[in-house]
């Protein structure tokens, strides 16, 4: 970047961005102002004043976006309204790199809610959770305990946008989704939540322990709005694809889930 001879071109640039409806790139403006001659300090004020009200990611803090997610969630009176709010939400740092938000699949109001980690490439393409190889294995695991999306299982994730390269979602990415996750639980009132894998289990339980320690036990999850449900962590089907020798552990997870659902659904 070469230093501008005066600050005038900088305000011209931000005026043009504003006219085009583009968010002002604050970092670039700061860098240009730092490089421009000092005597035009008022130009900085003009540039600031010209900046449109922050709307998109990048000009709002992560906390602002999390508050916005909480506000939108509280306003959503139905699952459809909540899904529409999630799809329109611009606060996830992951959104720009994705095809679409992946919100939920299955039967709303089912006793069983499975919460996974977040969409991969296939889910991003189809707009549905757990539809790749791991999802097909999840369907077979659920079928073994007489559960299916079409009848008695609801499936979602702790993060709705595909992270690049299938990496785990980061804390900030999970935090902006949490109000939506909580509201989805409140609107569908599951009898039992199953956290599929370490990411949702550790995040929902705010635990320092990993999945190997958490699985095999039952916990309680309380949403921000005060709805409480039992939560059982289980091994993620993608992990089982990599480590089929752990299938007997997964089977024990499923038997625990089936037994608890029998109690809870009476
Ligand atoms: N893995 C997950 O945790 N969620 C999905 O939706 C797909 C794969």
PDB file of C-alpha atoms and ligand atoms in Angstrom:
ATOM      1  CA  UNK A   1       0.000   0.000   0.000  1.00  0.00           C
ATOM      2  CA  UNK A   2       1.502   3.377  -0.977  1.00  0.00           C
ATOM      3  CA  UNK A   3       0.924   6.404   1.334  1.00  0.00           C
ATOM      4  CA  UNK A   4      -1.709   8.868   0.031  1.00  0.00           C
ATOM      5  CA  UNK A   5      -0.452  12.451  -0.504  1.00  0.00           C
ATOM      6  CA  UNK A   6      -3.422  13.843   1.446  1.00  0.00           C
ATOM      7  CA  UNK A   7      -6.476  12.564   3.282  1.00  0.00           C
ATOM      8  CA  UNK A   8      -8.918  13.714   0.621  1.00  0.00           C
ATOM      9  CA  UNK A   9      -8.759  10.511  -1.437  1.00  0.00           C
ATOM     10  CA  UNK A  10      -9.507   8.539   1.720  1.00  0.00           C
ATOM     11  CA  UNK A  11     -12.837  10.259   2.315  1.00  0.00           C
ATOM     12  CA  UNK A  12     -13.571   9.952  -1.411  1.00  0.00           C
ATOM     13  CA  UNK A  13     -12.966   6.213  -1.095  1.00  0.00           C
ATOM     14  CA  UNK A  14     -15.218   5.813   1.965  1.00  0.00           C
ATOM     15  CA  UNK A  15     -17.904   8.002   0.345  1.00  0.00           C
ATOM     16  CA  UNK A  16     -17.837   5.701  -2.635  1.00  0.00           C
ATOM     17  CA  UNK A  17     -18.079   2.586  -0.431  1.00  0.00           C
ATOM     18  CA  UNK A  18     -21.039   4.158   1.362  1.00  0.00           C
ATOM     19  CA  UNK A  19     -22.739   5.061  -1.921  1.00  0.00           C
ATOM     20  CA  UNK A  20     -22.252   1.474  -3.120  1.00  0.00           C
ATOM     21  CA  UNK A  21     -23.745   0.137   0.133  1.00  0.00           C
ATOM     22  CA  UNK A  22     -20.446  -1.527   1.092  1.00  0.00           C
ATOM     23  CA  UNK A  23     -19.298  -1.607   4.727  1.00  0.00           C
ATOM     24  CA  UNK A  24     -16.368   0.689   5.421  1.00  0.00           C
ATOM     25  CA  UNK A  25     -13.174  -1.343   5.876  1.00  0.00           C
ATOM     26  CA  UNK A  26     -12.123   0.278   9.162  1.00  0.00           C
ATOM     27  CA  UNK A  27      -8.722  -1.430   9.268  1.00  0.00           C
ATOM     28  CA  UNK A  28      -7.795  -0.183   5.810  1.00  0.00           C
ATOM     29  CA  UNK A  29      -9.037   3.337   6.613  1.00  0.00           C
ATOM     30  CA  UNK A  30      -6.980   3.385   9.815  1.00  0.00           C
ATOM     31  CA  UNK A  31      -3.887   2.260   7.893  1.00  0.00           C
ATOM     32  CA  UNK A  32      -4.417   4.902   5.188  1.00  0.00           C
ATOM     33  CA  UNK A  33      -4.998   7.634   7.763  1.00  0.00           C
ATOM     34  CA  UNK A  34      -1.866   6.636   9.651  1.00  0.00           C
ATOM     35  CA  UNK A  35       0.126   6.915   6.412  1.00  0.00           C
ATOM     36  CA  UNK A  36      -1.443  10.241   5.289  1.00  0.00           C
ATOM     37  CA  UNK A  37      -0.048  13.711   6.280  1.00  0.00           C
ATOM     38  CA  UNK A  38      -0.878  14.820   9.832  1.00  0.00           C
ATOM     39  CA  UNK A  39      -2.240  18.320   9.103  1.00  0.00           C
ATOM     40  CA  UNK A  40      -5.524  16.996   7.793  1.00  0.00           C
ATOM     41  CA  UNK A  41      -6.664  15.501  11.086  1.00  0.00           C
ATOM     42  CA  UNK A  42     -10.283  16.689  10.595  1.00  0.00           C
ATOM     43  CA  UNK A  43     -10.469  14.300   7.637  1.00  0.00           C
ATOM     44  CA  UNK A  44     -10.419  11.473  10.158  1.00  0.00           C
ATOM     45  CA  UNK A  45     -13.603  12.855  11.732  1.00  0.00           C
ATOM     46  CA  UNK A  46     -15.206  13.149   8.305  1.00  0.00           C
ATOM     47  CA  UNK A  47     -14.277   9.581   7.450  1.00  0.00           C
ATOM     48  CA  UNK A  48     -15.684   8.332  10.743  1.00  0.00           C
ATOM     49  CA  UNK A  49     -18.869  10.341  10.274  1.00  0.00           C
ATOM     50  CA  UNK A  50     -19.275   8.952   6.760  1.00  0.00           C
ATOM     51  CA  UNK A  51     -19.186   5.356   8.007  1.00  0.00           C
ATOM     52  CA  UNK A  52     -22.614   3.687   7.761  1.00  0.00           C
ATOM     53  CA  UNK A  53     -24.146   2.198  10.876  1.00  0.00           C
ATOM     54  CA  UNK A  54     -22.494  -1.158  11.502  1.00  0.00           C
ATOM     55  CA  UNK A  55     -24.553  -3.990  10.051  1.00  0.00           C
ATOM     56  CA  UNK A  56     -22.414  -6.890   9.018  1.00  0.00           C
ATOM     57  CA  UNK A  57     -19.739  -8.959  10.688  1.00  0.00           C
ATOM     58  CA  UNK A  58     -16.425  -7.228  10.930  1.00  0.00           C
ATOM     59  CA  UNK A  59     -17.826  -3.935  12.166  1.00  0.00           C
ATOM     60  CA  UNK A  60     -19.656  -5.479  15.130  1.00  0.00           C
ATOM     61  CA  UNK A  61     -17.940  -7.313  17.957  1.00  0.00           C
ATOM     62  CA  UNK A  62     -18.536 -11.006  18.620  1.00  0.00           C
ATOM     63  CA  UNK A  63     -20.397 -10.033  21.812  1.00  0.00           C
ATOM     64  CA  UNK A  64     -22.678  -7.706  19.836  1.00  0.00           C
ATOM     65  CA  UNK A  65     -23.517 -10.533  17.450  1.00  0.00           C
ATOM     66  CA  UNK A  66     -24.183 -12.928  20.311  1.00  0.00           C
ATOM     67  CA  UNK A  67     -26.572 -10.355  21.823  1.00  0.00           C
ATOM     68  CA  UNK A  68     -28.222  -9.957  18.428  1.00  0.00           C
ATOM     69  CA  UNK A  69     -28.625 -13.750  18.186  1.00  0.00           C
ATOM     70  CA  UNK A  70     -30.236 -13.726  21.646  1.00  0.00           C
ATOM     71  CA  UNK A  71     -32.627 -10.946  20.605  1.00  0.00           C
ATOM     72  CA  UNK A  72     -33.622 -12.734  17.395  1.00  0.00           C
ATOM     73  CA  UNK A  73     -34.049 -16.026  19.247  1.00  0.00           C
ATOM     74  CA  UNK A  74     -36.295 -14.473  21.880  1.00  0.00           C
ATOM     75  CA  UNK A  75     -38.448 -12.989  19.123  1.00  0.00           C
ATOM     76  CA  UNK A  76     -38.880 -16.339  17.336  1.00  0.00           C
ATOM     77  CA  UNK A  77     -42.216 -17.792  18.449  1.00  0.00           C
ATOM     78  CA  UNK A  78     -42.038 -20.875  16.216  1.00  0.00           C
ATOM     79  CA  UNK A  79     -39.375 -23.244  14.928  1.00  0.00           C
ATOM     80  CA  UNK A  80     -39.957 -21.949  11.386  1.00  0.00           C
ATOM     81  CA  UNK A  81     -39.419 -18.361  12.520  1.00  0.00           C
ATOM     82  CA  UNK A  82     -36.261 -19.403  14.346  1.00  0.00           C
ATOM     83  CA  UNK A  83     -34.926 -21.271  11.295  1.00  0.00           C
ATOM     84  CA  UNK A  84     -35.601 -18.197   9.128  1.00  0.00           C
ATOM     85  CA  UNK A  85     -33.780 -15.973  11.657  1.00  0.00           C
ATOM     86  CA  UNK A  86     -30.768 -18.305  11.637  1.00  0.00           C
ATOM     87  CA  UNK A  87     -30.658 -18.386   7.825  1.00  0.00           C
ATOM     88  CA  UNK A  88     -30.751 -14.583   7.651  1.00  0.00           C
ATOM     89  CA  UNK A  89     -28.226 -14.075  10.471  1.00  0.00           C
ATOM     90  CA  UNK A  90     -24.973 -12.430   9.378  1.00  0.00           C
ATOM     91  CA  UNK A  91     -23.052 -12.752  12.631  1.00  0.00           C
ATOM     92  CA  UNK A  92     -21.162 -16.018  12.197  1.00  0.00           C
ATOM     93  CA  UNK A  93     -17.545 -15.570  11.059  1.00  0.00           C
ATOM     94  CA  UNK A  94     -18.056 -18.772   9.053  1.00  0.00           C
ATOM     95  CA  UNK A  95     -21.019 -17.588   6.999  1.00  0.00           C
ATOM     96  CA  UNK A  96     -19.053 -15.986   4.172  1.00  0.00           C
ATOM     97  CA  UNK A  97     -17.336 -19.249   3.233  1.00  0.00           C
ATOM     98  CA  UNK A  98     -20.498 -21.382   3.081  1.00  0.00           C
ATOM     99  CA  UNK A  99     -23.264 -22.243   0.672  1.00  0.00           C
ATOM    100  CA  UNK A 100     -25.947 -21.948   3.338  1.00  0.00           C
ATOM    101  CA  UNK A 101     -26.869 -22.355   6.990  1.00  0.00           C
ATOM    102  CA  UNK A 102     -27.645 -25.932   8.016  1.00  0.00           C
ATOM    103  CA  UNK A 103     -30.337 -25.728  10.664  1.00  0.00           C
ATOM    104  CA  UNK A 104     -32.149 -28.957  11.476  1.00  0.00           C
ATOM    105  CA  UNK A 105     -33.757 -32.111  10.145  1.00  0.00           C
ATOM    106  CA  UNK A 106     -36.135 -34.721  11.485  1.00  0.00           C
ATOM    107  CA  UNK A 107     -39.291 -34.563  13.551  1.00  0.00           C
ATOM    108  CA  UNK A 108     -39.855 -31.373  15.572  1.00  0.00           C
ATOM    109  CA  UNK A 109     -41.183 -32.257  19.014  1.00  0.00           C
ATOM    110  CA  UNK A 110     -39.580 -35.734  19.018  1.00  0.00           C
ATOM    111  CA  UNK A 111     -38.477 -37.005  22.430  1.00  0.00           C
ATOM    112  CA  UNK A 112     -34.911 -37.391  21.163  1.00  0.00           C
ATOM    113  CA  UNK A 113     -32.821 -34.438  20.002  1.00  0.00           C
ATOM    114  CA  UNK A 114     -29.357 -35.242  18.634  1.00  0.00           C
ATOM    115  CA  UNK A 115     -26.975 -32.270  18.586  1.00  0.00           C
ATOM    116  CA  UNK A 116     -23.822 -32.599  16.513  1.00  0.00           C
ATOM    117  CA  UNK A 117     -20.855 -30.398  15.863  1.00  0.00           C
ATOM    118  CA  UNK A 118     -21.703 -28.638  12.625  1.00  0.00           C
ATOM    119  CA  UNK A 119     -22.054 -29.136   8.904  1.00  0.00           C
ATOM    120  CA  UNK A 120     -19.398 -30.606   6.646  1.00  0.00           C
ATOM    121  CA  UNK A 121     -19.153 -30.232   2.864  1.00  0.00           C
ATOM    122  CA  UNK A 122     -22.110 -32.487   2.022  1.00  0.00           C
ATOM    123  CA  UNK A 123     -24.362 -30.881   4.643  1.00  0.00           C
ATOM    124  CA  UNK A 124     -23.380 -27.445   3.308  1.00  0.00           C
ATOM    125  CA  UNK A 125     -24.390 -28.553  -0.189  1.00  0.00           C
ATOM    126  CA  UNK A 126     -27.712 -30.119   0.806  1.00  0.00           C
ATOM    127  CA  UNK A 127     -28.644 -27.745   3.651  1.00  0.00           C
ATOM    128  CA  UNK A 128     -29.399 -30.630   6.052  1.00  0.00           C
ATOM    129  CA  UNK A 129     -27.434 -31.916   9.041  1.00  0.00           C
ATOM    130  CA  UNK A 130     -25.764 -35.337   9.039  1.00  0.00           C
ATOM    131  CA  UNK A 131     -26.250 -36.313   5.401  1.00  0.00           C
ATOM    132  CA  UNK A 132     -22.637 -37.267   4.552  1.00  0.00           C
ATOM    133  CA  UNK A 133     -20.958 -40.581   5.458  1.00  0.00           C
ATOM    134  CA  UNK A 134     -21.063 -39.849   9.193  1.00  0.00           C
ATOM    135  CA  UNK A 135     -24.730 -38.920   8.879  1.00  0.00           C
ATOM    136  CA  UNK A 136     -25.538 -42.198   7.164  1.00  0.00           C
ATOM    137  CA  UNK A 137     -23.842 -44.022  10.029  1.00  0.00           C
ATOM    138  CA  UNK A 138     -25.799 -41.889  12.519  1.00  0.00           C
ATOM    139  CA  UNK A 139     -29.032 -42.972  10.799  1.00  0.00           C
ATOM    140  CA  UNK A 140     -28.007 -46.626  11.166  1.00  0.00           C
ATOM    141  CA  UNK A 141     -27.092 -46.079  14.825  1.00  0.00           C
ATOM    142  CA  UNK A 142     -30.470 -44.479  15.487  1.00  0.00           C
ATOM    143  CA  UNK A 143     -32.267 -47.250  13.606  1.00  0.00           C
ATOM    144  CA  UNK A 144     -30.660 -49.754  15.986  1.00  0.00           C
ATOM    145  CA  UNK A 145     -32.621 -48.114  18.821  1.00  0.00           C
ATOM    146  CA  UNK A 146     -35.783 -47.718  16.714  1.00  0.00           C
ATOM    147  CA  UNK A 147     -35.331 -44.027  15.965  1.00  0.00           C
ATOM    148  CA  UNK A 148     -35.520 -42.241  12.643  1.00  0.00           C
ATOM    149  CA  UNK A 149     -35.680 -38.676  11.367  1.00  0.00           C
ATOM    150  CA  UNK A 150     -39.073 -39.314   9.795  1.00  0.00           C
ATOM    151  CA  UNK A 151     -40.702 -40.571  12.993  1.00  0.00           C
ATOM    152  CA  UNK A 152     -39.070 -39.853  16.311  1.00  0.00           C
ATOM    153  CA  UNK A 153     -35.715 -38.070  16.148  1.00  0.00           C
ATOM    154  CA  UNK A 154     -34.786 -34.423  15.671  1.00  0.00           C
ATOM    155  CA  UNK A 155     -31.256 -33.565  14.507  1.00  0.00           C
ATOM    156  CA  UNK A 156     -29.348 -30.317  14.710  1.00  0.00           C
ATOM    157  CA  UNK A 157     -25.883 -28.935  15.531  1.00  0.00           C
ATOM    158  CA  UNK A 158     -24.156 -26.498  17.895  1.00  0.00           C
ATOM    159  CA  UNK A 159     -22.924 -24.574  14.847  1.00  0.00           C
ATOM    160  CA  UNK A 160     -24.881 -23.925  11.643  1.00  0.00           C
ATOM    161  CA  UNK A 161     -22.156 -22.938   9.194  1.00  0.00           C
ATOM    162  CA  UNK A 162     -19.431 -25.192   7.734  1.00  0.00           C
ATOM    163  CA  UNK A 163     -15.947 -24.391   9.044  1.00  0.00           C
ATOM    164  CA  UNK A 164     -13.257 -24.314   6.339  1.00  0.00           C
ATOM    165  CA  UNK A 165     -11.381 -27.586   5.853  1.00  0.00           C
ATOM    166  CA  UNK A 166     -13.734 -29.356   8.278  1.00  0.00           C
ATOM    167  CA  UNK A 167     -11.897 -27.959  11.294  1.00  0.00           C
ATOM    168  CA  UNK A 168     -13.673 -27.807  14.645  1.00  0.00           C
ATOM    169  CA  UNK A 169     -15.759 -24.675  15.249  1.00  0.00           C
ATOM    170  CA  UNK A 170     -14.028 -22.144  17.495  1.00  0.00           C
ATOM    171  CA  UNK A 171     -15.373 -20.698  20.753  1.00  0.00           C
ATOM    172  CA  UNK A 172     -16.613 -17.471  19.145  1.00  0.00           C
ATOM    173  CA  UNK A 173     -18.334 -19.390  16.348  1.00  0.00           C
ATOM    174  CA  UNK A 174     -20.115 -21.554  18.902  1.00  0.00           C
ATOM    175  CA  UNK A 175     -21.012 -18.587  21.113  1.00  0.00           C
ATOM    176  CA  UNK A 176     -22.972 -16.749  18.393  1.00  0.00           C
ATOM    177  CA  UNK A 177     -24.989 -19.915  17.695  1.00  0.00           C
ATOM    178  CA  UNK A 178     -25.790 -20.754  21.326  1.00  0.00           C
ATOM    179  CA  UNK A 179     -28.861 -18.509  21.725  1.00  0.00           C
ATOM    180  CA  UNK A 180     -30.342 -20.190  18.633  1.00  0.00           C
ATOM    181  CA  UNK A 181     -29.497 -23.666  19.955  1.00  0.00           C
ATOM    182  CA  UNK A 182     -31.161 -22.847  23.281  1.00  0.00           C
ATOM    183  CA  UNK A 183     -34.258 -21.434  21.624  1.00  0.00           C
ATOM    184  CA  UNK A 184     -34.524 -24.482  19.367  1.00  0.00           C
ATOM    185  CA  UNK A 185     -34.489 -26.691  22.465  1.00  0.00           C
ATOM    186  CA  UNK A 186     -37.125 -24.499  24.148  1.00  0.00           C
ATOM    187  CA  UNK A 187     -39.397 -24.566  21.092  1.00  0.00           C
ATOM    188  CA  UNK A 188     -39.166 -28.334  20.518  1.00  0.00           C
ATOM    189  CA  UNK A 189     -38.959 -29.468  24.187  1.00  0.00           C
ATOM    190  CA  UNK A 190     -37.004 -32.733  23.770  1.00  0.00           C
ATOM    191  CA  UNK A 191     -37.208 -35.306  26.556  1.00  0.00           C
ATOM    192  CA  UNK A 192     -33.534 -36.216  26.022  1.00  0.00           C
ATOM    193  CA  UNK A 193     -30.647 -34.406  24.352  1.00  0.00           C
ATOM    194  CA  UNK A 194     -27.824 -36.500  22.909  1.00  0.00           C
ATOM    195  CA  UNK A 195     -24.586 -34.630  22.261  1.00  0.00           C
ATOM    196  CA  UNK A 196     -22.906 -36.428  19.347  1.00  0.00           C
ATOM    197  CA  UNK A 197     -19.169 -36.049  19.845  1.00  0.00           C
ATOM    198  CA  UNK A 198     -16.749 -34.030  21.898  1.00  0.00           C
ATOM    199  CA  UNK A 199     -17.461 -30.592  20.420  1.00  0.00           C
ATOM    200  CA  UNK A 200     -21.161 -30.385  21.364  1.00  0.00           C
ATOM    201  CA  UNK A 201     -20.673 -32.300  24.627  1.00  0.00           C
ATOM    202  CA  UNK A 202     -17.823 -30.104  25.880  1.00  0.00           C
ATOM    203  CA  UNK A 203     -19.479 -26.914  24.652  1.00  0.00           C
ATOM    204  CA  UNK A 204     -22.988 -27.570  26.012  1.00  0.00           C
ATOM    205  CA  UNK A 205     -21.687 -28.851  29.347  1.00  0.00           C
ATOM    206  CA  UNK A 206     -18.939 -26.202  29.564  1.00  0.00           C
ATOM    207  CA  UNK A 207     -16.713 -29.110  30.575  1.00  0.00           C
ATOM    208  CA  UNK A 208     -12.966 -29.406  30.904  1.00  0.00           C
ATOM    209  CA  UNK A 209     -13.242 -33.146  30.286  1.00  0.00           C
ATOM    210  CA  UNK A 210     -13.209 -34.702  26.835  1.00  0.00           C
ATOM    211  CA  UNK A 211     -15.781 -37.011  25.276  1.00  0.00           C
ATOM    212  CA  UNK A 212     -14.100 -40.208  26.495  1.00  0.00           C
ATOM    213  CA  UNK A 213     -14.636 -39.113  30.082  1.00  0.00           C
ATOM    214  CA  UNK A 214     -18.065 -37.552  29.520  1.00  0.00           C
ATOM    215  CA  UNK A 215     -19.696 -40.458  27.645  1.00  0.00           C
ATOM    216  CA  UNK A 216     -21.398 -43.172  29.672  1.00  0.00           C
ATOM    217  CA  UNK A 217     -22.948 -40.592  32.013  1.00  0.00           C
ATOM    218  CA  UNK A 218     -26.052 -38.462  32.114  1.00  0.00           C
ATOM    219  CA  UNK A 219     -25.981 -34.705  32.692  1.00  0.00           C
ATOM    220  CA  UNK A 220     -28.563 -31.963  32.743  1.00  0.00           C
ATOM    221  CA  UNK A 221     -28.712 -29.097  30.248  1.00  0.00           C
ATOM    222  CA  UNK A 222     -30.459 -25.833  31.068  1.00  0.00           C
ATOM    223  CA  UNK A 223     -31.171 -23.315  28.314  1.00  0.00           C
ATOM    224  CA  UNK A 224     -30.824 -19.568  28.786  1.00  0.00           C
ATOM    225  CA  UNK A 225     -34.634 -19.413  28.959  1.00  0.00           C
ATOM    226  CA  UNK A 226     -34.772 -22.000  31.772  1.00  0.00           C
ATOM    227  CA  UNK A 227     -35.873 -25.201  29.988  1.00  0.00           C
ATOM    228  CA  UNK A 228     -34.062 -28.233  31.398  1.00  0.00           C
ATOM    229  CA  UNK A 229     -33.503 -31.638  29.795  1.00  0.00           C
ATOM    230  CA  UNK A 230     -31.218 -34.595  30.518  1.00  0.00           C
ATOM    231  CA  UNK A 231     -28.193 -34.784  28.223  1.00  0.00           C
ATOM    232  CA  UNK A 232     -26.190 -37.885  27.310  1.00  0.00           C
ATOM    233  CA  UNK A 233     -22.938 -37.544  25.333  1.00  0.00           C
ATOM    234  CA  UNK A 234     -22.094 -40.249  22.796  1.00  0.00           C
ATOM    235  CA  UNK A 235     -19.226 -40.945  20.405  1.00  0.00           C
ATOM    236  CA  UNK A 236     -19.490 -39.076  17.112  1.00  0.00           C
ATOM    237  CA  UNK A 237     -20.200 -41.300  14.085  1.00  0.00           C
ATOM    238  CA  UNK A 238     -17.298 -39.685  12.179  1.00  0.00           C
ATOM    239  CA  UNK A 239     -14.994 -40.850  14.983  1.00  0.00           C
ATOM    240  CA  UNK A 240     -16.409 -44.371  14.647  1.00  0.00           C
ATOM    241  CA  UNK A 241     -15.698 -44.343  10.918  1.00  0.00           C
ATOM    242  CA  UNK A 242     -12.059 -43.656  11.777  1.00  0.00           C
ATOM    243  CA  UNK A 243     -11.969 -46.036  14.756  1.00  0.00           C
ATOM    244  CA  UNK A 244     -14.371 -48.926  14.141  1.00  0.00           C
ATOM    245  CA  UNK A 245     -12.725 -50.774  17.053  1.00  0.00           C
ATOM    246  CA  UNK A 246     -14.691 -48.404  19.355  1.00  0.00           C
ATOM    247  CA  UNK A 247     -18.042 -49.710  18.079  1.00  0.00           C
ATOM    248  CA  UNK A 248     -18.723 -51.582  21.320  1.00  0.00           C
ATOM    249  CA  UNK A 249     -18.433 -48.282  23.234  1.00  0.00           C
ATOM    250  CA  UNK A 250     -20.857 -46.663  20.794  1.00  0.00           C
ATOM    251  CA  UNK A 251     -23.246 -49.564  21.284  1.00  0.00           C
ATOM    252  CA  UNK A 252     -23.158 -49.019  25.057  1.00  0.00           C
ATOM    253  CA  UNK A 253     -23.916 -45.314  24.452  1.00  0.00           C
ATOM    254  CA  UNK A 254     -26.928 -46.272  22.351  1.00  0.00           C
ATOM    255  CA  UNK A 255     -28.252 -48.732  24.928  1.00  0.00           C
ATOM    256  CA  UNK A 256     -28.039 -46.047  27.612  1.00  0.00           C
ATOM    257  CA  UNK A 257     -29.913 -43.610  25.345  1.00  0.00           C
ATOM    258  CA  UNK A 258     -32.591 -46.179  24.539  1.00  0.00           C
ATOM    259  CA  UNK A 259     -33.116 -47.068  28.204  1.00  0.00           C
ATOM    260  CA  UNK A 260     -33.373 -43.409  29.257  1.00  0.00           C
ATOM    261  CA  UNK A 261     -35.818 -42.631  26.465  1.00  0.00           C
ATOM    262  CA  UNK A 262     -37.983 -45.573  27.598  1.00  0.00           C
ATOM    263  CA  UNK A 263     -38.096 -44.040  31.120  1.00  0.00           C
ATOM    264  CA  UNK A 264     -38.643 -40.475  29.927  1.00  0.00           C
ATOM    265  CA  UNK A 265     -41.281 -41.215  27.312  1.00  0.00           C
ATOM    266  CA  UNK A 266     -42.996 -43.727  29.591  1.00  0.00           C
TER     267      UNK A 266
HETATM  268  N1  LIG B   1     -21.165 -33.918  11.656  1.00  0.00           N
HETATM  269  C1  LIG B   1     -21.875 -33.170  12.523  1.00  0.00           C
HETATM  270  O1  LIG B   1     -21.540 -33.088  13.689  1.00  0.00           O
HETATM  271  N2  LIG B   1     -22.941 -32.547  12.082  1.00  0.00           N
HETATM  272  C2  LIG B   1     -23.369 -32.636  10.837  1.00  0.00           C
HETATM  273  O2  LIG B   1     -24.359 -32.027  10.508  1.00  0.00           O
HETATM  274  C3  LIG B   1     -22.617 -33.431   9.959  1.00  0.00           C
HETATM  275  C4  LIG B   1     -21.518 -34.070  10.371  1.00  0.00           C
END
